[in-house]
């Protein structure tokens, strides 16, 4: 896959193997984060996928208001009704996602990585030991920040995601 890279992935907190995170998340790209402001590859992805809105968040004690509360909120298992698109501009952290057997899969994300978590996928995010990440958040249309804590299986987006998993199994 063009722009893809191999990520180290852990299953249930024990190191299992390395494989492409595209089999877990919808899409994962590696881009040059040092030129994100004028990157033709990023612009191409944004245009192809209709990512019309973006902002940048820096998650660290000195930059994020209510840091402790926000970090706890990001780590609570949840889903969204829209795709979650994140592009790591600096620092690193982990997205934990659920696989078909409802096991946690840990995906290490670092500078240059972009990931799309499909709507309806249970996930959470945490920083690594450096306690710092700067990320671009991208949306199709206006941003929707609502996270639905588990259980949230009654949403149409969850049902669609489960159908997608069943088709790919």
PDB file of C-alpha atoms in Angstrom:
ATOM      1  CA  UNK A   1       0.000   0.000   0.000  1.00  0.00           C
ATOM      2  CA  UNK A   2       1.436   3.355  -1.017  1.00  0.00           C
ATOM      3  CA  UNK A   3       2.564   5.405   1.979  1.00  0.00           C
ATOM      4  CA  UNK A   4       1.989   2.552   4.439  1.00  0.00           C
ATOM      5  CA  UNK A   5       4.510   1.381   6.954  1.00  0.00           C
ATOM      6  CA  UNK A   6       4.734  -1.543   9.312  1.00  0.00           C
ATOM      7  CA  UNK A   7       3.759  -0.769  12.890  1.00  0.00           C
ATOM      8  CA  UNK A   8       4.611  -2.682  16.012  1.00  0.00           C
ATOM      9  CA  UNK A   9       1.348  -3.965  17.416  1.00  0.00           C
ATOM     10  CA  UNK A  10       0.620  -5.604  20.751  1.00  0.00           C
ATOM     11  CA  UNK A  11      -2.358  -7.855  21.404  1.00  0.00           C
ATOM     12  CA  UNK A  12      -3.771  -7.882  24.957  1.00  0.00           C
ATOM     13  CA  UNK A  13      -0.720  -6.007  26.255  1.00  0.00           C
ATOM     14  CA  UNK A  14       1.720  -8.742  25.236  1.00  0.00           C
ATOM     15  CA  UNK A  15       3.974  -8.281  22.251  1.00  0.00           C
ATOM     16  CA  UNK A  16       2.685 -10.569  19.510  1.00  0.00           C
ATOM     17  CA  UNK A  17       4.031  -9.553  16.112  1.00  0.00           C
ATOM     18  CA  UNK A  18       4.515  -6.773  13.604  1.00  0.00           C
ATOM     19  CA  UNK A  19       2.046  -6.308  10.780  1.00  0.00           C
ATOM     20  CA  UNK A  20       0.397  -3.535   8.827  1.00  0.00           C
ATOM     21  CA  UNK A  21      -2.020  -1.563  10.968  1.00  0.00           C
ATOM     22  CA  UNK A  22      -4.226  -1.135   7.885  1.00  0.00           C
ATOM     23  CA  UNK A  23      -5.781  -4.500   8.748  1.00  0.00           C
ATOM     24  CA  UNK A  24      -6.958  -2.999  12.059  1.00  0.00           C
ATOM     25  CA  UNK A  25      -7.663   0.609  11.240  1.00  0.00           C
ATOM     26  CA  UNK A  26      -9.134   1.875   8.000  1.00  0.00           C
ATOM     27  CA  UNK A  27      -5.958   3.509   6.705  1.00  0.00           C
ATOM     28  CA  UNK A  28      -2.521   4.372   7.987  1.00  0.00           C
ATOM     29  CA  UNK A  29      -0.065   6.625   6.186  1.00  0.00           C
ATOM     30  CA  UNK A  30       3.462   7.757   6.918  1.00  0.00           C
ATOM     31  CA  UNK A  31       4.026  11.385   5.933  1.00  0.00           C
ATOM     32  CA  UNK A  32       6.756  13.985   6.406  1.00  0.00           C
ATOM     33  CA  UNK A  33       5.484  15.846   9.483  1.00  0.00           C
ATOM     34  CA  UNK A  34       8.193  18.495   9.157  1.00  0.00           C
ATOM     35  CA  UNK A  35       6.461  19.858   6.060  1.00  0.00           C
ATOM     36  CA  UNK A  36       2.794  19.354   7.032  1.00  0.00           C
ATOM     37  CA  UNK A  37       1.946  23.002   6.303  1.00  0.00           C
ATOM     38  CA  UNK A  38       2.861  22.648   2.606  1.00  0.00           C
ATOM     39  CA  UNK A  39       2.840  18.892   2.001  1.00  0.00           C
ATOM     40  CA  UNK A  40       1.380  17.911  -1.401  1.00  0.00           C
ATOM     41  CA  UNK A  41       0.892  14.314  -0.192  1.00  0.00           C
ATOM     42  CA  UNK A  42      -1.186  15.505   2.781  1.00  0.00           C
ATOM     43  CA  UNK A  43      -3.197  17.787   0.484  1.00  0.00           C
ATOM     44  CA  UNK A  44      -3.818  14.863  -1.876  1.00  0.00           C
ATOM     45  CA  UNK A  45      -5.102  12.683   0.998  1.00  0.00           C
ATOM     46  CA  UNK A  46      -7.291  15.524   2.293  1.00  0.00           C
ATOM     47  CA  UNK A  47      -8.792  16.095  -1.144  1.00  0.00           C
ATOM     48  CA  UNK A  48      -9.350  12.389  -1.920  1.00  0.00           C
ATOM     49  CA  UNK A  49     -11.001  11.747   1.462  1.00  0.00           C
ATOM     50  CA  UNK A  50     -12.813  15.099   1.784  1.00  0.00           C
ATOM     51  CA  UNK A  51     -11.012  16.117   4.994  1.00  0.00           C
ATOM     52  CA  UNK A  52     -12.139  19.732   4.867  1.00  0.00           C
ATOM     53  CA  UNK A  53     -11.629  20.750   8.516  1.00  0.00           C
ATOM     54  CA  UNK A  54      -8.542  20.495  10.688  1.00  0.00           C
ATOM     55  CA  UNK A  55      -6.941  21.786  13.836  1.00  0.00           C
ATOM     56  CA  UNK A  56      -3.854  20.978  15.871  1.00  0.00           C
ATOM     57  CA  UNK A  57      -3.861  19.773  19.467  1.00  0.00           C
ATOM     58  CA  UNK A  58      -0.821  19.542  21.711  1.00  0.00           C
ATOM     59  CA  UNK A  59      -1.253  17.099  24.574  1.00  0.00           C
ATOM     60  CA  UNK A  60       1.176  17.896  27.371  1.00  0.00           C
ATOM     61  CA  UNK A  61       0.851  19.419  30.839  1.00  0.00           C
ATOM     62  CA  UNK A  62       2.105  22.852  29.764  1.00  0.00           C
ATOM     63  CA  UNK A  63      -0.131  23.251  26.699  1.00  0.00           C
ATOM     64  CA  UNK A  64      -3.472  21.482  27.280  1.00  0.00           C
ATOM     65  CA  UNK A  65      -5.961  23.068  29.688  1.00  0.00           C
ATOM     66  CA  UNK A  66      -7.372  20.507  32.165  1.00  0.00           C
ATOM     67  CA  UNK A  67      -4.596  18.128  31.121  1.00  0.00           C
ATOM     68  CA  UNK A  68      -5.234  15.368  33.690  1.00  0.00           C
ATOM     69  CA  UNK A  69      -8.972  15.325  33.000  1.00  0.00           C
ATOM     70  CA  UNK A  70      -8.461  15.270  29.219  1.00  0.00           C
ATOM     71  CA  UNK A  71      -5.886  12.469  29.338  1.00  0.00           C
ATOM     72  CA  UNK A  72      -8.286  10.354  31.437  1.00  0.00           C
ATOM     73  CA  UNK A  73     -11.105  11.113  28.988  1.00  0.00           C
ATOM     74  CA  UNK A  74      -8.997  10.104  25.963  1.00  0.00           C
ATOM     75  CA  UNK A  75      -8.160   6.797  27.694  1.00  0.00           C
ATOM     76  CA  UNK A  76     -11.779   5.871  28.415  1.00  0.00           C
ATOM     77  CA  UNK A  77     -13.007   3.323  25.889  1.00  0.00           C
ATOM     78  CA  UNK A  78     -15.390   4.984  23.439  1.00  0.00           C
ATOM     79  CA  UNK A  79     -16.512   5.275  19.851  1.00  0.00           C
ATOM     80  CA  UNK A  80     -17.516   8.108  17.534  1.00  0.00           C
ATOM     81  CA  UNK A  81     -20.243   8.333  14.905  1.00  0.00           C
ATOM     82  CA  UNK A  82     -17.691   9.732  12.442  1.00  0.00           C
ATOM     83  CA  UNK A  83     -14.218   8.547  11.484  1.00  0.00           C
ATOM     84  CA  UNK A  84     -11.408   9.695  13.780  1.00  0.00           C
ATOM     85  CA  UNK A  85      -8.457  10.927  11.731  1.00  0.00           C
ATOM     86  CA  UNK A  86      -5.201  11.784  13.497  1.00  0.00           C
ATOM     87  CA  UNK A  87      -1.848  12.828  12.054  1.00  0.00           C
ATOM     88  CA  UNK A  88       1.036  12.854  14.538  1.00  0.00           C
ATOM     89  CA  UNK A  89       3.175  15.957  13.966  1.00  0.00           C
ATOM     90  CA  UNK A  90       5.499  15.447  16.929  1.00  0.00           C
ATOM     91  CA  UNK A  91       5.849  13.135  19.907  1.00  0.00           C
ATOM     92  CA  UNK A  92       4.202   9.735  20.196  1.00  0.00           C
ATOM     93  CA  UNK A  93       1.458   7.725  21.835  1.00  0.00           C
ATOM     94  CA  UNK A  94      -0.772   4.684  21.496  1.00  0.00           C
ATOM     95  CA  UNK A  95      -4.176   4.027  20.025  1.00  0.00           C
ATOM     96  CA  UNK A  96      -5.803   0.960  21.540  1.00  0.00           C
ATOM     97  CA  UNK A  97      -8.508  -0.571  19.351  1.00  0.00           C
ATOM     98  CA  UNK A  98     -10.673  -3.684  19.620  1.00  0.00           C
ATOM     99  CA  UNK A  99     -10.234  -6.564  17.178  1.00  0.00           C
ATOM    100  CA  UNK A 100     -12.889  -9.018  15.944  1.00  0.00           C
ATOM    101  CA  UNK A 101     -12.582 -11.075  19.158  1.00  0.00           C
ATOM    102  CA  UNK A 102     -12.911  -7.918  21.298  1.00  0.00           C
ATOM    103  CA  UNK A 103      -9.246  -8.044  22.352  1.00  0.00           C
ATOM    104  CA  UNK A 104      -7.233  -4.857  22.715  1.00  0.00           C
ATOM    105  CA  UNK A 105      -4.769  -4.114  19.928  1.00  0.00           C
ATOM    106  CA  UNK A 106      -2.172  -1.438  20.766  1.00  0.00           C
ATOM    107  CA  UNK A 107      -0.855   0.652  17.856  1.00  0.00           C
ATOM    108  CA  UNK A 108       2.226   2.785  18.433  1.00  0.00           C
ATOM    109  CA  UNK A 109       1.923   6.132  16.661  1.00  0.00           C
ATOM    110  CA  UNK A 110       4.827   8.517  16.186  1.00  0.00           C
ATOM    111  CA  UNK A 111       5.812  11.596  14.228  1.00  0.00           C
ATOM    112  CA  UNK A 112       4.669  11.299  10.617  1.00  0.00           C
ATOM    113  CA  UNK A 113       1.964   8.672  11.187  1.00  0.00           C
ATOM    114  CA  UNK A 114      -1.616   9.307  10.096  1.00  0.00           C
ATOM    115  CA  UNK A 115      -4.409   6.925  11.045  1.00  0.00           C
ATOM    116  CA  UNK A 116      -8.137   6.744  10.383  1.00  0.00           C
ATOM    117  CA  UNK A 117     -10.239   4.898  12.934  1.00  0.00           C
ATOM    118  CA  UNK A 118     -13.607   4.046  11.375  1.00  0.00           C
ATOM    119  CA  UNK A 119     -16.854   5.316  12.861  1.00  0.00           C
ATOM    120  CA  UNK A 120     -18.239   2.757  15.318  1.00  0.00           C
ATOM    121  CA  UNK A 121     -14.842   1.316  16.345  1.00  0.00           C
ATOM    122  CA  UNK A 122     -14.202   1.145  20.093  1.00  0.00           C
ATOM    123  CA  UNK A 123     -10.864   2.730  20.910  1.00  0.00           C
ATOM    124  CA  UNK A 124      -8.880   4.855  23.350  1.00  0.00           C
ATOM    125  CA  UNK A 125      -5.690   6.913  23.240  1.00  0.00           C
ATOM    126  CA  UNK A 126      -2.837   7.291  25.674  1.00  0.00           C
ATOM    127  CA  UNK A 127       0.526   9.003  25.692  1.00  0.00           C
ATOM    128  CA  UNK A 128       3.757   7.088  26.059  1.00  0.00           C
ATOM    129  CA  UNK A 129       6.388   7.782  28.732  1.00  0.00           C
ATOM    130  CA  UNK A 130       7.332  11.100  27.102  1.00  0.00           C
ATOM    131  CA  UNK A 131       3.853  12.506  27.920  1.00  0.00           C
ATOM    132  CA  UNK A 132       3.815  14.614  24.763  1.00  0.00           C
ATOM    133  CA  UNK A 133       2.111  14.504  21.398  1.00  0.00           C
ATOM    134  CA  UNK A 134       1.194  17.153  18.851  1.00  0.00           C
ATOM    135  CA  UNK A 135      -1.466  15.963  16.420  1.00  0.00           C
ATOM    136  CA  UNK A 136      -3.546  17.257  13.565  1.00  0.00           C
ATOM    137  CA  UNK A 137      -7.227  16.362  13.869  1.00  0.00           C
ATOM    138  CA  UNK A 138      -9.039  16.082  10.557  1.00  0.00           C
ATOM    139  CA  UNK A 139     -12.759  15.859   9.799  1.00  0.00           C
ATOM    140  CA  UNK A 140     -15.087  15.511   6.849  1.00  0.00           C
ATOM    141  CA  UNK A 141     -17.170  18.662   7.293  1.00  0.00           C
ATOM    142  CA  UNK A 142     -17.593  20.340  10.658  1.00  0.00           C
ATOM    143  CA  UNK A 143     -15.930  18.665  13.642  1.00  0.00           C
ATOM    144  CA  UNK A 144     -18.007  16.463  15.904  1.00  0.00           C
ATOM    145  CA  UNK A 145     -16.314  15.875  19.250  1.00  0.00           C
ATOM    146  CA  UNK A 146     -18.889  13.591  20.856  1.00  0.00           C
ATOM    147  CA  UNK A 147     -17.479  10.367  22.279  1.00  0.00           C
ATOM    148  CA  UNK A 148     -19.853   7.588  23.329  1.00  0.00           C
ATOM    149  CA  UNK A 149     -18.583   5.391  26.141  1.00  0.00           C
ATOM    150  CA  UNK A 150     -18.996   1.645  25.946  1.00  0.00           C
ATOM    151  CA  UNK A 151     -21.580   0.179  25.704  1.00  0.00           C
ATOM    152  CA  UNK A 152     -22.739   2.076  22.632  1.00  0.00           C
ATOM    153  CA  UNK A 153     -23.762  -0.829  20.427  1.00  0.00           C
ATOM    154  CA  UNK A 154     -27.170   0.690  19.602  1.00  0.00           C
ATOM    155  CA  UNK A 155     -25.713   3.284  17.215  1.00  0.00           C
ATOM    156  CA  UNK A 156     -26.005   2.692  13.464  1.00  0.00           C
ATOM    157  CA  UNK A 157     -22.287   3.460  13.041  1.00  0.00           C
ATOM    158  CA  UNK A 158     -21.447   0.567  15.395  1.00  0.00           C
ATOM    159  CA  UNK A 159     -23.655  -1.821  13.436  1.00  0.00           C
ATOM    160  CA  UNK A 160     -22.046  -0.755  10.168  1.00  0.00           C
ATOM    161  CA  UNK A 161     -18.590  -1.243  11.629  1.00  0.00           C
ATOM    162  CA  UNK A 162     -19.489  -4.742  12.875  1.00  0.00           C
ATOM    163  CA  UNK A 163     -20.832  -5.610   9.408  1.00  0.00           C
ATOM    164  CA  UNK A 164     -17.534  -4.432   7.925  1.00  0.00           C
ATOM    165  CA  UNK A 165     -15.617  -6.673  10.370  1.00  0.00           C
ATOM    166  CA  UNK A 166     -17.789  -9.664   9.491  1.00  0.00           C
ATOM    167  CA  UNK A 167     -17.115  -9.158   5.768  1.00  0.00           C
ATOM    168  CA  UNK A 168     -13.349  -8.944   6.272  1.00  0.00           C
ATOM    169  CA  UNK A 169     -13.096 -11.977   8.602  1.00  0.00           C
TER     170      UNK A 169
END
